[in-house]
Amino acid sequence: MTVQLRPAKPHDARAIAALISPYARGGILVRKQLINYFEDIQEFFVAYRGDYIVGCGALHVLWDDIAEIRTLAVAPEALGTGVGHLLVTRLEERARELELQRLFCLTFEVDFFASHGFAPIDGTPVGIDVYEHMLASHDDGVAEFLDLARMKPNTLGNTRMLKELD
């Protein structure tokens, strides 16, 4: 049976949380409460085979020209089968549909994202005016994007990467 992609639905939130849980326990992904997956479900796409979700990923808009690919996870039994690539490609298509110009990610999987055209960056790729607006966000992912000191223990070893969309 082939893997298919679709926008996530509220009934997928528990499966997404279960898929992400081992990665969060291992410090690879940010630990979130189940309610957060319900609240953010419209940002997610899921990869599924039959009734089983084998991967997920979210596109979180940060500003008028940039979004973050976040919470990208693939079930262990589906690693190496192209599910992650399918998800990143679909999230990038969605970013283009939204007329965004850049994609950001914070990742341990540097080679994987580099294969999709992402490159490591230093600092925060927004001007001071946007930075000041973004400081008002309560989202931990935005704090990671801004490279705030309070997020450092959660992001040690991660690489900040950016892709320019054409």
Tab-separated table of C-alpha atoms in Angstrom:
chain	number	residue	atom	x	y	z
A	1	MET	CA	0.000	0.000	0.000
A	2	THR	CA	1.366	3.407	-0.951
A	3	VAL	CA	1.770	6.389	1.332
A	4	GLN	CA	-0.652	9.250	0.786
A	5	LEU	CA	-0.675	12.819	2.137
A	6	ARG	CA	-3.545	14.981	3.309
A	7	PRO	CA	-4.189	17.925	5.609
A	8	ALA	CA	-4.536	16.726	9.193
A	9	LYS	CA	-7.954	16.557	10.798
A	10	PRO	CA	-8.859	16.976	14.469
A	11	HIS	CA	-9.249	13.216	14.885
A	12	ASP	CA	-5.545	12.884	13.904
A	13	ALA	CA	-4.263	14.898	16.892
A	14	ARG	CA	-3.819	11.887	19.172
A	15	ALA	CA	-1.984	9.896	16.499
A	16	ILE	CA	0.283	12.885	15.798
A	17	ALA	CA	1.026	13.242	19.517
A	18	ALA	CA	1.807	9.517	19.771
A	19	LEU	CA	4.091	9.673	16.727
A	20	ILE	CA	5.988	12.654	18.134
A	21	SER	CA	6.195	11.428	21.722
A	22	PRO	CA	9.338	9.248	21.386
A	23	TYR	CA	11.128	12.053	19.534
A	24	ALA	CA	10.140	14.528	22.270
A	25	ARG	CA	11.335	12.144	25.001
A	26	GLY	CA	14.648	11.901	23.174
A	27	GLY	CA	15.008	15.694	23.002
A	28	ILE	CA	14.760	15.729	19.211
A	29	LEU	CA	11.385	17.493	19.021
A	30	VAL	CA	9.748	19.922	21.430
A	31	ARG	CA	7.435	18.295	23.963
A	32	LYS	CA	3.865	19.605	23.689
A	33	GLN	CA	0.600	18.915	25.405
A	34	LEU	CA	-2.162	17.131	23.483
A	35	ILE	CA	-4.220	20.336	23.455
A	36	ASN	CA	-1.462	22.017	21.411
A	37	TYR	CA	-1.892	19.491	18.612
A	38	PHE	CA	-5.622	20.120	18.525
A	39	GLU	CA	-5.068	23.898	18.496
A	40	ASP	CA	-2.499	23.677	15.690
A	41	ILE	CA	-4.074	20.866	13.652
A	42	GLN	CA	-4.689	23.164	10.650
A	43	GLU	CA	-0.897	23.578	10.278
A	44	PHE	CA	-0.282	19.835	9.877
A	45	PHE	CA	-0.163	17.426	6.999
A	46	VAL	CA	-0.100	13.711	7.652
A	47	ALA	CA	1.321	10.851	5.651
A	48	TYR	CA	-0.711	7.696	5.973
A	49	ARG	CA	-0.829	4.137	4.782
A	50	GLY	CA	-4.312	2.702	5.116
A	51	ASP	CA	-5.628	3.916	8.466
A	52	TYR	CA	-2.170	4.332	9.996
A	53	ILE	CA	-0.357	7.682	10.173
A	54	VAL	CA	3.309	7.124	9.317
A	55	GLY	CA	4.457	10.757	9.303
A	56	CYS	CA	3.505	14.336	10.014
A	57	GLY	CA	4.798	17.845	9.596
A	58	ALA	CA	3.550	21.357	10.175
A	59	LEU	CA	3.962	24.704	8.470
A	60	HIS	CA	3.832	27.552	10.973
A	61	VAL	CA	3.691	31.064	9.500
A	62	LEU	CA	6.048	33.387	11.365
A	63	TRP	CA	5.582	36.610	9.414
A	64	ASP	CA	4.301	37.815	6.055
A	65	ASP	CA	7.228	36.317	4.131
A	66	ILE	CA	8.494	33.426	6.237
A	67	ALA	CA	7.240	30.191	7.795
A	68	GLU	CA	8.790	27.399	9.793
A	69	ILE	CA	8.638	23.712	8.992
A	70	ARG	CA	8.166	22.170	12.406
A	71	THR	CA	7.183	18.951	14.116
A	72	LEU	CA	8.368	16.808	11.197
A	73	ALA	CA	8.316	13.166	12.283
A	74	VAL	CA	8.258	9.769	10.609
A	75	ALA	CA	7.280	6.496	12.261
A	76	PRO	CA	10.355	4.315	12.882
A	77	GLU	CA	9.111	1.598	10.539
A	78	ALA	CA	8.756	4.166	7.730
A	79	LEU	CA	12.190	5.796	8.098
A	80	GLY	CA	14.176	5.728	4.877
A	81	THR	CA	11.104	5.199	2.681
A	82	GLY	CA	10.731	8.796	1.450
A	83	VAL	CA	7.906	9.818	3.795
A	84	GLY	CA	9.908	12.740	5.200
A	85	HIS	CA	10.739	13.948	1.698
A	86	LEU	CA	7.072	13.777	0.675
A	87	LEU	CA	6.081	15.842	3.709
A	88	VAL	CA	8.746	18.517	3.221
A	89	THR	CA	7.832	18.806	-0.464
A	90	ARG	CA	4.134	19.246	0.414
A	91	LEU	CA	4.893	21.783	3.153
A	92	GLU	CA	7.022	23.740	0.709
A	93	GLU	CA	4.173	23.654	-1.847
A	94	ARG	CA	1.858	25.019	0.850
A	95	ALA	CA	4.332	27.807	1.604
A	96	ARG	CA	4.335	28.737	-2.075
A	97	GLU	CA	0.509	28.692	-2.118
A	98	LEU	CA	0.662	31.206	0.749
A	99	GLU	CA	3.106	33.307	-1.325
A	100	LEU	CA	5.861	33.033	1.266
A	101	GLN	CA	9.448	33.687	0.246
A	102	ARG	CA	11.442	31.801	2.878
A	103	LEU	CA	11.264	28.648	4.975
A	104	PHE	CA	13.023	28.167	8.288
A	105	CYS	CA	13.727	25.009	10.262
A	106	LEU	CA	15.550	24.151	13.462
A	107	THR	CA	16.858	20.625	13.123
A	108	PHE	CA	19.313	17.876	13.958
A	109	GLU	CA	18.745	16.481	10.438
A	110	VAL	CA	21.040	18.892	8.598
A	111	ASP	CA	21.807	16.624	5.624
A	112	PHE	CA	18.126	15.828	5.124
A	113	PHE	CA	17.103	19.499	5.004
A	114	ALA	CA	20.175	20.439	2.946
A	115	SER	CA	18.971	17.916	0.344
A	116	HIS	CA	15.847	20.104	0.087
A	117	GLY	CA	17.819	23.317	-0.448
A	118	PHE	CA	18.061	24.550	3.149
A	119	ALA	CA	21.346	26.074	4.314
A	120	PRO	CA	22.625	26.726	7.840
A	121	ILE	CA	22.315	30.294	9.107
A	122	ASP	CA	23.538	32.346	12.038
A	123	GLY	CA	21.269	34.719	13.905
A	124	THR	CA	17.689	35.544	13.086
A	125	PRO	CA	16.773	36.255	9.446
A	126	VAL	CA	14.438	39.188	10.143
A	127	GLY	CA	14.998	42.898	10.692
A	128	ILE	CA	14.851	44.547	14.103
A	129	ASP	CA	11.326	45.901	13.493
A	130	VAL	CA	9.947	42.413	12.789
A	131	TYR	CA	12.031	40.959	15.621
A	132	GLU	CA	10.406	43.364	18.084
A	133	HIS	CA	6.901	42.385	16.914
A	134	MET	CA	7.745	38.687	17.130
A	135	LEU	CA	8.953	39.080	20.729
A	136	ALA	CA	5.291	39.496	21.701
A	137	SER	CA	4.503	35.912	20.629
A	138	HIS	CA	3.939	33.284	23.323
A	139	ASP	CA	4.806	30.451	20.906
A	140	ASP	CA	7.953	28.528	21.901
A	141	GLY	CA	8.718	27.921	18.232
A	142	VAL	CA	8.857	31.663	17.613
A	143	ALA	CA	11.194	31.996	20.615
A	144	GLU	CA	13.392	29.302	19.042
A	145	PHE	CA	13.288	31.134	15.725
A	146	LEU	CA	14.355	34.352	17.471
A	147	ASP	CA	17.179	32.385	19.135
A	148	LEU	CA	16.151	33.612	22.585
A	149	ALA	CA	18.354	32.548	25.500
A	150	ARG	CA	15.401	31.002	27.376
A	151	MET	CA	15.146	28.368	24.631
A	152	LYS	CA	18.836	27.396	24.567
A	153	PRO	CA	18.527	24.319	26.829
A	154	ASN	CA	15.800	22.984	24.504
A	155	THR	CA	17.694	23.598	21.280
A	156	LEU	CA	21.295	22.619	22.033
A	157	GLY	CA	22.812	20.871	19.052
A	158	ASN	CA	20.101	21.959	16.617
A	159	THR	CA	21.055	23.769	13.432
A	160	ARG	CA	19.148	26.817	12.257
A	161	MET	CA	18.480	26.507	8.512
A	162	LEU	CA	16.806	28.653	5.877
A	163	LYS	CA	15.590	28.151	2.331
A	164	GLU	CA	14.793	30.923	-0.125
A	165	LEU	CA	11.756	30.072	-2.253
A	166	ASP	CA	11.668	31.169	-5.880
